[in-house]
XYZ file of C-alpha atoms in Angstrom:
416
model
C 22.155 24.503 4.143
C 22.867 27.043 1.398
C 21.254 26.739 -2.011
C 24.649 25.826 -3.471
C 25.202 23.149 -0.840
C 21.711 21.774 -1.401
C 22.255 21.503 -5.143
C 25.582 19.758 -4.553
C 24.012 17.257 -2.161
C 21.204 16.591 -4.656
C 23.589 16.164 -7.575
C 25.637 13.644 -5.574
C 22.670 11.514 -4.523
C 22.216 8.414 -6.645
C 18.508 7.997 -5.905
C 17.737 11.598 -6.840
C 19.837 11.479 -10.004
C 17.678 8.604 -11.225
C 14.460 10.395 -10.258
C 15.291 13.617 -12.190
C 16.062 11.850 -15.469
C 14.959 13.919 -18.493
C 13.745 16.778 -16.249
C 14.280 20.266 -17.584
C 13.098 22.947 -15.199
C 13.752 22.541 -11.514
C 12.497 22.739 -7.951
C 11.549 25.894 -5.973
C 10.959 25.502 -2.244
C 9.701 28.539 -0.326
C 10.060 28.279 3.443
C 8.679 31.460 4.889
C 10.865 34.205 3.405
C 13.662 31.831 2.411
C 14.031 30.043 -0.942
C 16.049 27.027 -1.923
C 15.971 24.504 -4.742
C 17.890 23.500 -7.836
C 17.821 23.881 -11.587
C 17.555 20.834 -13.859
C 18.557 20.570 -17.512
C 17.722 17.210 -19.088
C 18.319 15.547 -15.747
C 21.502 17.413 -14.805
C 21.262 19.300 -11.496
C 22.951 22.672 -11.040
C 22.803 25.335 -8.322
C 20.240 28.096 -8.483
C 16.573 28.509 -7.641
C 14.725 28.573 -10.976
C 12.128 31.175 -11.815
C 8.514 29.975 -12.083
C 7.701 28.637 -15.517
C 7.508 25.548 -17.649
C 9.031 22.462 -16.025
C 9.349 24.087 -12.584
C 7.742 22.640 -9.450
C 7.062 25.196 -6.714
C 6.135 24.415 -3.105
C 5.634 27.207 -0.568
C 4.505 27.502 3.018
C 5.347 28.903 6.439
C 8.423 27.680 8.275
C 6.324 26.093 11.021
C 4.679 23.803 8.467
C 8.024 22.787 6.965
C 9.605 22.139 10.380
C 8.040 18.705 11.136
C 8.574 17.591 7.536
C 12.302 18.292 7.915
C 12.667 16.748 11.381
C 15.165 13.860 11.694
C 12.217 11.507 12.235
C 9.099 13.173 10.799
C 6.009 12.823 12.989
C 2.735 11.259 11.939
C 1.337 12.597 8.630
C 4.365 14.827 7.974
C 4.805 13.755 4.341
C 5.136 15.981 1.300
C 2.157 14.313 -0.409
C -0.081 14.887 2.622
C 0.963 18.480 3.248
C 0.465 19.493 -0.404
C -2.852 17.678 -0.997
C -5.847 19.859 -1.863
C -6.460 23.532 -2.522
C -6.370 24.382 1.201
C -3.223 22.359 1.933
C -0.669 23.698 4.454
C 1.935 23.736 1.664
C 0.949 25.071 -1.749
C 2.150 23.895 -5.156
C 1.461 27.273 -6.771
C 1.041 27.031 -10.532
C 2.786 23.667 -10.769
C 1.445 21.583 -13.643
C -0.387 18.556 -12.063
C 1.116 16.183 -14.626
C 4.622 17.487 -13.923
C 4.003 16.976 -10.218
C 3.219 13.293 -10.737
C 6.106 12.771 -13.137
C 8.664 14.099 -10.648
C 7.047 13.254 -7.310
C 9.873 10.751 -6.621
C 12.414 13.542 -7.146
C 10.528 15.990 -4.925
C 10.180 13.390 -2.183
C 13.887 12.583 -2.241
C 14.943 16.244 -2.398
C 12.926 16.991 0.744
C 14.553 14.035 2.510
C 17.969 15.477 1.635
C 16.991 18.792 3.255
C 16.659 17.186 6.655
C 19.151 18.200 9.292
C 22.620 16.633 9.230
C 22.575 13.459 11.233
C 18.931 12.747 10.413
C 18.200 9.169 11.357
C 17.780 6.843 8.395
C 15.471 3.912 8.921
C 17.507 0.956 10.195
C 19.039 -1.445 7.739
C 18.346 -5.149 7.734
C 20.328 -8.028 6.335
C 18.806 -11.414 5.720
C 21.371 -14.075 6.366
C 21.829 -17.817 6.443
C 23.490 -20.579 4.466
C 23.282 -20.328 0.691
C 21.837 -21.792 -1.316
C 18.673 -22.175 0.752
C 14.941 -22.301 0.105
C 12.318 -20.144 1.741
C 9.291 -21.910 3.209
C 6.339 -21.284 0.857
C 5.428 -23.574 -2.016
C 3.601 -21.972 -4.951
C 0.942 -23.434 -7.239
C -1.707 -22.370 -9.718
C -5.389 -23.180 -9.441
C -8.130 -22.509 -11.972
C -11.174 -20.806 -10.441
C -14.469 -19.873 -12.029
C -15.075 -16.200 -11.328
C -17.986 -14.402 -12.973
C -18.368 -17.384 -15.263
C -14.799 -17.165 -16.563
C -11.813 -19.480 -16.038
C -9.144 -17.603 -14.051
C -5.680 -19.058 -13.438
C -4.821 -17.868 -9.926
C -1.435 -18.164 -8.260
C -1.120 -18.908 -4.566
C 1.636 -19.999 -2.222
C 1.450 -21.542 1.199
C 3.428 -22.629 4.223
C 2.624 -23.864 7.694
C 0.042 -26.145 9.224
C -2.980 -25.763 11.429
C -5.778 -23.230 11.039
C -5.971 -22.128 7.398
C -5.624 -18.374 6.855
C -6.065 -16.688 3.468
C -3.907 -13.598 2.890
C -5.005 -10.762 0.571
C -2.470 -8.180 -0.638
C -2.953 -4.431 -1.076
C -4.225 -2.606 -4.171
C -1.942 -2.913 -7.187
C 0.440 -5.315 -5.426
C 0.804 -9.093 -5.024
C 1.309 -11.851 -2.478
C 5.033 -11.138 -2.109
C 4.007 -8.684 0.599
C 3.460 -11.585 3.005
C 6.806 -13.314 2.481
C 8.105 -12.519 5.965
C 5.162 -14.194 7.703
C 5.976 -17.473 5.955
C 9.342 -17.523 7.728
C 7.922 -16.999 11.233
C 7.579 -20.431 12.942
C 5.641 -18.833 15.798
C 2.920 -18.339 13.168
C 3.381 -21.251 10.782
C 3.516 -23.843 13.556
C -0.152 -23.011 14.209
C -1.503 -21.517 10.985
C -1.509 -22.673 7.382
C -0.841 -19.411 5.542
C -2.158 -19.139 1.979
C -1.301 -15.935 0.090
C -2.740 -15.423 -3.372
C -2.409 -12.962 -6.241
C -5.657 -11.404 -7.359
C -6.472 -11.951 -11.049
C -4.405 -9.539 -13.173
C -1.870 -9.135 -10.332
C 1.519 -10.731 -9.816
C 1.606 -14.231 -11.292
C -2.181 -14.414 -11.824
C -2.270 -13.445 -15.488
C -5.513 -12.134 -17.017
C -7.970 -14.775 -18.291
C -7.615 -16.006 -21.866
C -11.400 -16.181 -22.173
C -11.876 -12.407 -22.117
C -10.709 -9.563 -24.358
C -9.554 -7.774 -21.222
C -7.143 -5.528 -23.133
C -10.068 -3.735 -24.807
C -11.658 -2.329 -21.653
C -10.602 -0.477 -18.544
C -9.782 -2.731 -15.615
C -11.967 -1.946 -12.598
C -12.156 -3.980 -9.393
C -15.696 -4.280 -8.071
C -16.809 -5.793 -4.786
C -18.987 -8.487 -6.324
C -16.003 -9.919 -8.183
C -13.482 -9.388 -5.400
C -15.552 -11.195 -2.781
C -15.653 -14.274 -5.023
C -11.885 -14.771 -5.036
C -11.145 -15.897 -1.443
C -14.430 -17.802 -1.286
C -13.715 -19.716 -4.502
C -10.139 -20.397 -3.402
C -11.289 -21.686 -0.022
C -13.709 -24.039 -1.752
C -11.085 -25.236 -4.243
C -8.634 -26.012 -1.432
C -11.281 -27.673 0.760
C -10.818 -25.196 3.601
C -13.379 -25.382 6.378
C -14.175 -21.882 7.642
C -10.675 -20.461 7.201
C -9.491 -17.244 8.772
C -8.905 -14.306 6.434
C -6.373 -11.487 6.712
C -6.038 -8.658 4.218
C -4.366 -5.276 4.067
C -5.681 -2.005 2.575
C -8.044 -3.241 -0.177
C -7.714 -6.580 1.599
C -8.481 -4.936 4.944
C -11.708 -3.518 3.575
C -12.477 -6.891 2.010
C -12.055 -8.522 5.437
C -14.916 -6.442 6.832
C -16.925 -6.954 3.641
C -16.652 -10.722 4.062
C -17.594 -10.474 7.732
C -20.722 -8.570 6.736
C -21.841 -10.694 3.777
C -20.315 -14.155 4.282
C -19.893 -14.630 8.028
C -20.741 -18.322 7.929
C -17.798 -19.064 5.622
C -15.002 -17.607 7.802
C -14.088 -18.155 11.428
C -12.254 -14.841 11.764
C -11.159 -11.821 9.743
C -8.173 -9.563 10.372
C -8.551 -6.153 8.721
C -5.136 -4.512 8.364
C -5.630 -0.782 7.787
C -9.358 -1.510 7.932
C -12.121 1.088 7.802
C -15.839 1.424 7.098
C -15.131 3.757 4.193
C -12.090 5.496 2.704
C -12.755 9.105 1.678
C -11.343 10.383 -1.589
C -11.717 10.183 -5.329
C -9.802 8.205 -7.942
C -9.636 11.358 -10.042
C -7.214 12.856 -7.503
C -4.663 10.212 -8.470
C -3.904 11.450 -11.976
C -0.523 9.775 -12.062
C -1.726 6.276 -11.271
C -2.679 5.505 -14.854
C -1.441 8.303 -17.081
C 0.602 7.341 -20.146
C 3.144 10.076 -19.366
C 3.776 9.009 -15.756
C 5.874 5.973 -14.850
C 5.167 3.470 -12.097
C 7.942 5.224 -10.175
C 5.412 7.843 -9.023
C 3.136 5.227 -7.463
C 6.137 3.661 -5.774
C 7.221 6.988 -4.264
C 3.770 7.665 -2.861
C 3.656 4.203 -1.306
C 6.958 4.895 0.438
C 5.334 7.940 2.027
C 2.647 5.650 3.461
C 5.342 3.752 5.377
C 6.621 4.667 8.810
C 9.872 6.704 8.860
C 11.230 4.171 11.344
C 10.620 1.085 9.185
C 13.778 -0.638 7.869
C 14.769 1.094 4.632
C 15.351 -2.068 2.543
C 11.826 -3.232 3.326
C 10.346 0.191 2.513
C 12.147 0.045 -0.821
C 10.790 -3.476 -1.296
C 7.274 -2.054 -0.913
C 7.960 0.473 -3.656
C 9.592 -2.106 -5.940
C 6.461 -4.246 -5.779
C 4.394 -1.255 -6.886
C 6.837 -0.157 -9.571
C 6.736 -3.629 -11.131
C 2.948 -3.984 -11.222
C 0.690 -3.886 -14.276
C -0.015 -0.137 -14.631
C -3.857 -0.319 -14.733
C -4.113 -2.591 -11.697
C -3.595 0.022 -8.982
C -5.922 2.539 -10.607
C -8.548 -0.163 -11.129
C -8.268 -1.497 -7.575
C -8.925 1.989 -6.249
C -12.454 1.715 -7.614
C -13.265 -0.778 -4.858
C -11.115 1.054 -2.305
C -12.491 4.571 -2.828
C -15.824 4.163 -4.622
C -17.448 0.758 -4.272
C -16.761 -0.078 -0.631
C -18.849 1.728 1.985
C -20.392 -0.162 4.918
C -20.991 2.790 7.226
C -24.733 2.136 7.205
C -24.411 -1.648 7.638
C -21.452 -2.197 9.958
C -23.790 -2.779 12.893
C -25.093 -5.896 11.122
C -21.727 -7.657 11.473
C -22.008 -10.416 14.064
C -18.617 -10.767 15.745
C -20.037 -13.675 17.703
C -20.294 -15.615 14.461
C -17.086 -14.393 12.801
C -14.354 -12.843 14.937
C -13.380 -9.360 13.737
C -9.930 -7.914 14.430
C -8.989 -4.453 13.117
C -5.371 -3.279 13.099
C -4.086 0.122 11.930
C -0.565 1.532 11.623
C -0.083 4.921 13.265
C 1.713 6.399 10.228
C -0.888 5.307 7.674
C -2.607 8.413 6.294
C -5.065 6.356 4.217
C -6.529 3.645 6.459
C -5.910 5.742 9.542
C -6.004 4.754 13.193
C -9.050 6.981 13.540
C -10.837 5.170 10.699
C -10.043 1.810 12.268
C -11.305 2.982 15.645
C -14.552 4.129 14.022
C -14.981 0.660 12.523
C -14.220 -0.984 15.865
C -16.829 1.153 17.629
C -19.432 0.304 14.984
C -18.838 -3.472 15.142
C -19.819 -4.831 18.540
C -17.396 -7.446 19.832
C -14.549 -6.507 17.491
C -11.005 -5.760 18.641
C -8.780 -2.862 17.610
C -4.989 -2.623 17.667
C -2.928 0.517 17.091
C 0.437 -0.465 15.637
C 3.105 2.040 16.673
C 6.040 2.695 14.328
C 4.181 1.061 11.435
C 2.537 2.487 8.311
C 0.194 1.196 5.602
C 2.129 -2.017 4.811
C 2.912 -3.536 8.223
C 3.621 -7.103 7.071
C 6.193 -5.922 4.521
C 7.679 -2.645 5.752
C 8.375 -3.759 9.333
C 7.639 -7.477 9.728
C 9.239 -7.834 13.153
C 7.084 -5.070 14.644
C 3.993 -6.354 12.859
C 4.420 -9.922 14.073
C 4.639 -8.693 17.657
C 1.233 -7.022 17.221
C -0.255 -9.933 15.279
C 0.585 -12.777 17.675
C -1.976 -11.808 20.365
C -4.646 -11.648 17.646
C -3.671 -15.100 16.394
C -3.823 -16.379 19.971
C -7.423 -15.201 20.160
C -8.297 -16.818 16.841
C -6.710 -20.096 17.942
C -8.465 -20.102 21.307
C -11.891 -19.330 19.879
C -14.160 -22.384 19.435
C -14.511 -23.353 15.795
């Protein structure tokens, strides 16, 4: 594709036109000895590779590094955010301003997608159908819980009957992520699913008894562990099962370690003993000059390239609509507070069943991290979910349910 053709394709793409709004500068992509890119003037794209300077994002690297990124279906960990992360990254950002990078990450991501070979396979579409109007299965309610001595109004929704199972969403998101499970009778005929929004997430508004707006929100393990326990007590649940993803996946193992007598089983989606990294690397997650669009774009990169596109976009919409400090604050637990590497051997899987499941395309809670946790926790199980990323229950529910059902069978068959 010539530079002129690339600029024309970019200018014609609706998603990219939205992502480059107000951008003056442009994109320089160096692939070996070849250069391509486009110039931007207040969001208008024109042909021409801009010179380095203010407002210009530059990414360079050898052709062999670019090749998998531009494949019709990129292989595992071939994402622009992964390949440009760190000073020794395979692709280099040059002198690109870090703030500019975060502001226009959605544009960079989409531009790279448009560079893929003609005929590149787009993730399959889905269409939900049925008579209208119709109701989905879950019923939502609010319950007041005492957490750290404060009255919190917490939203939850539920459907199904049988073994109660609490569902914890990912960092910065809400219980909408589990909506597809509520519509799966092969699950709800046997399990009472209860998905809740953490305080300050989704419909769980911050408490009126605190001046929360005067301090930085930060999710700590001591507070987080209270939420499912208090909810289980309020709903009179006797040793429920617990399933969480990402932050919730770490919480699953945390509960198994510290509160084994209160849960019959935990399912850790994208679970690990520890997630390496620093919150400071995520400048754009709570910067007043970066929109929630940047977080959404990065979350899309955590999905599998084969997941249905509407569901991948649903993942990003959930993140784009969240309270800006929530994701940044949740990362405190995810990256800083949680670390059970020295205590994982204390988990008694004979008392609380432990199931760890990791998507092959997740570059955060990786398959390798899940396997490490499995090996450290005697009696646990581990499942590698092919063609799935960091958000299995939302990005590809059909594939996820096929992996989940054998785990649920084990939970159901296990003596209470």
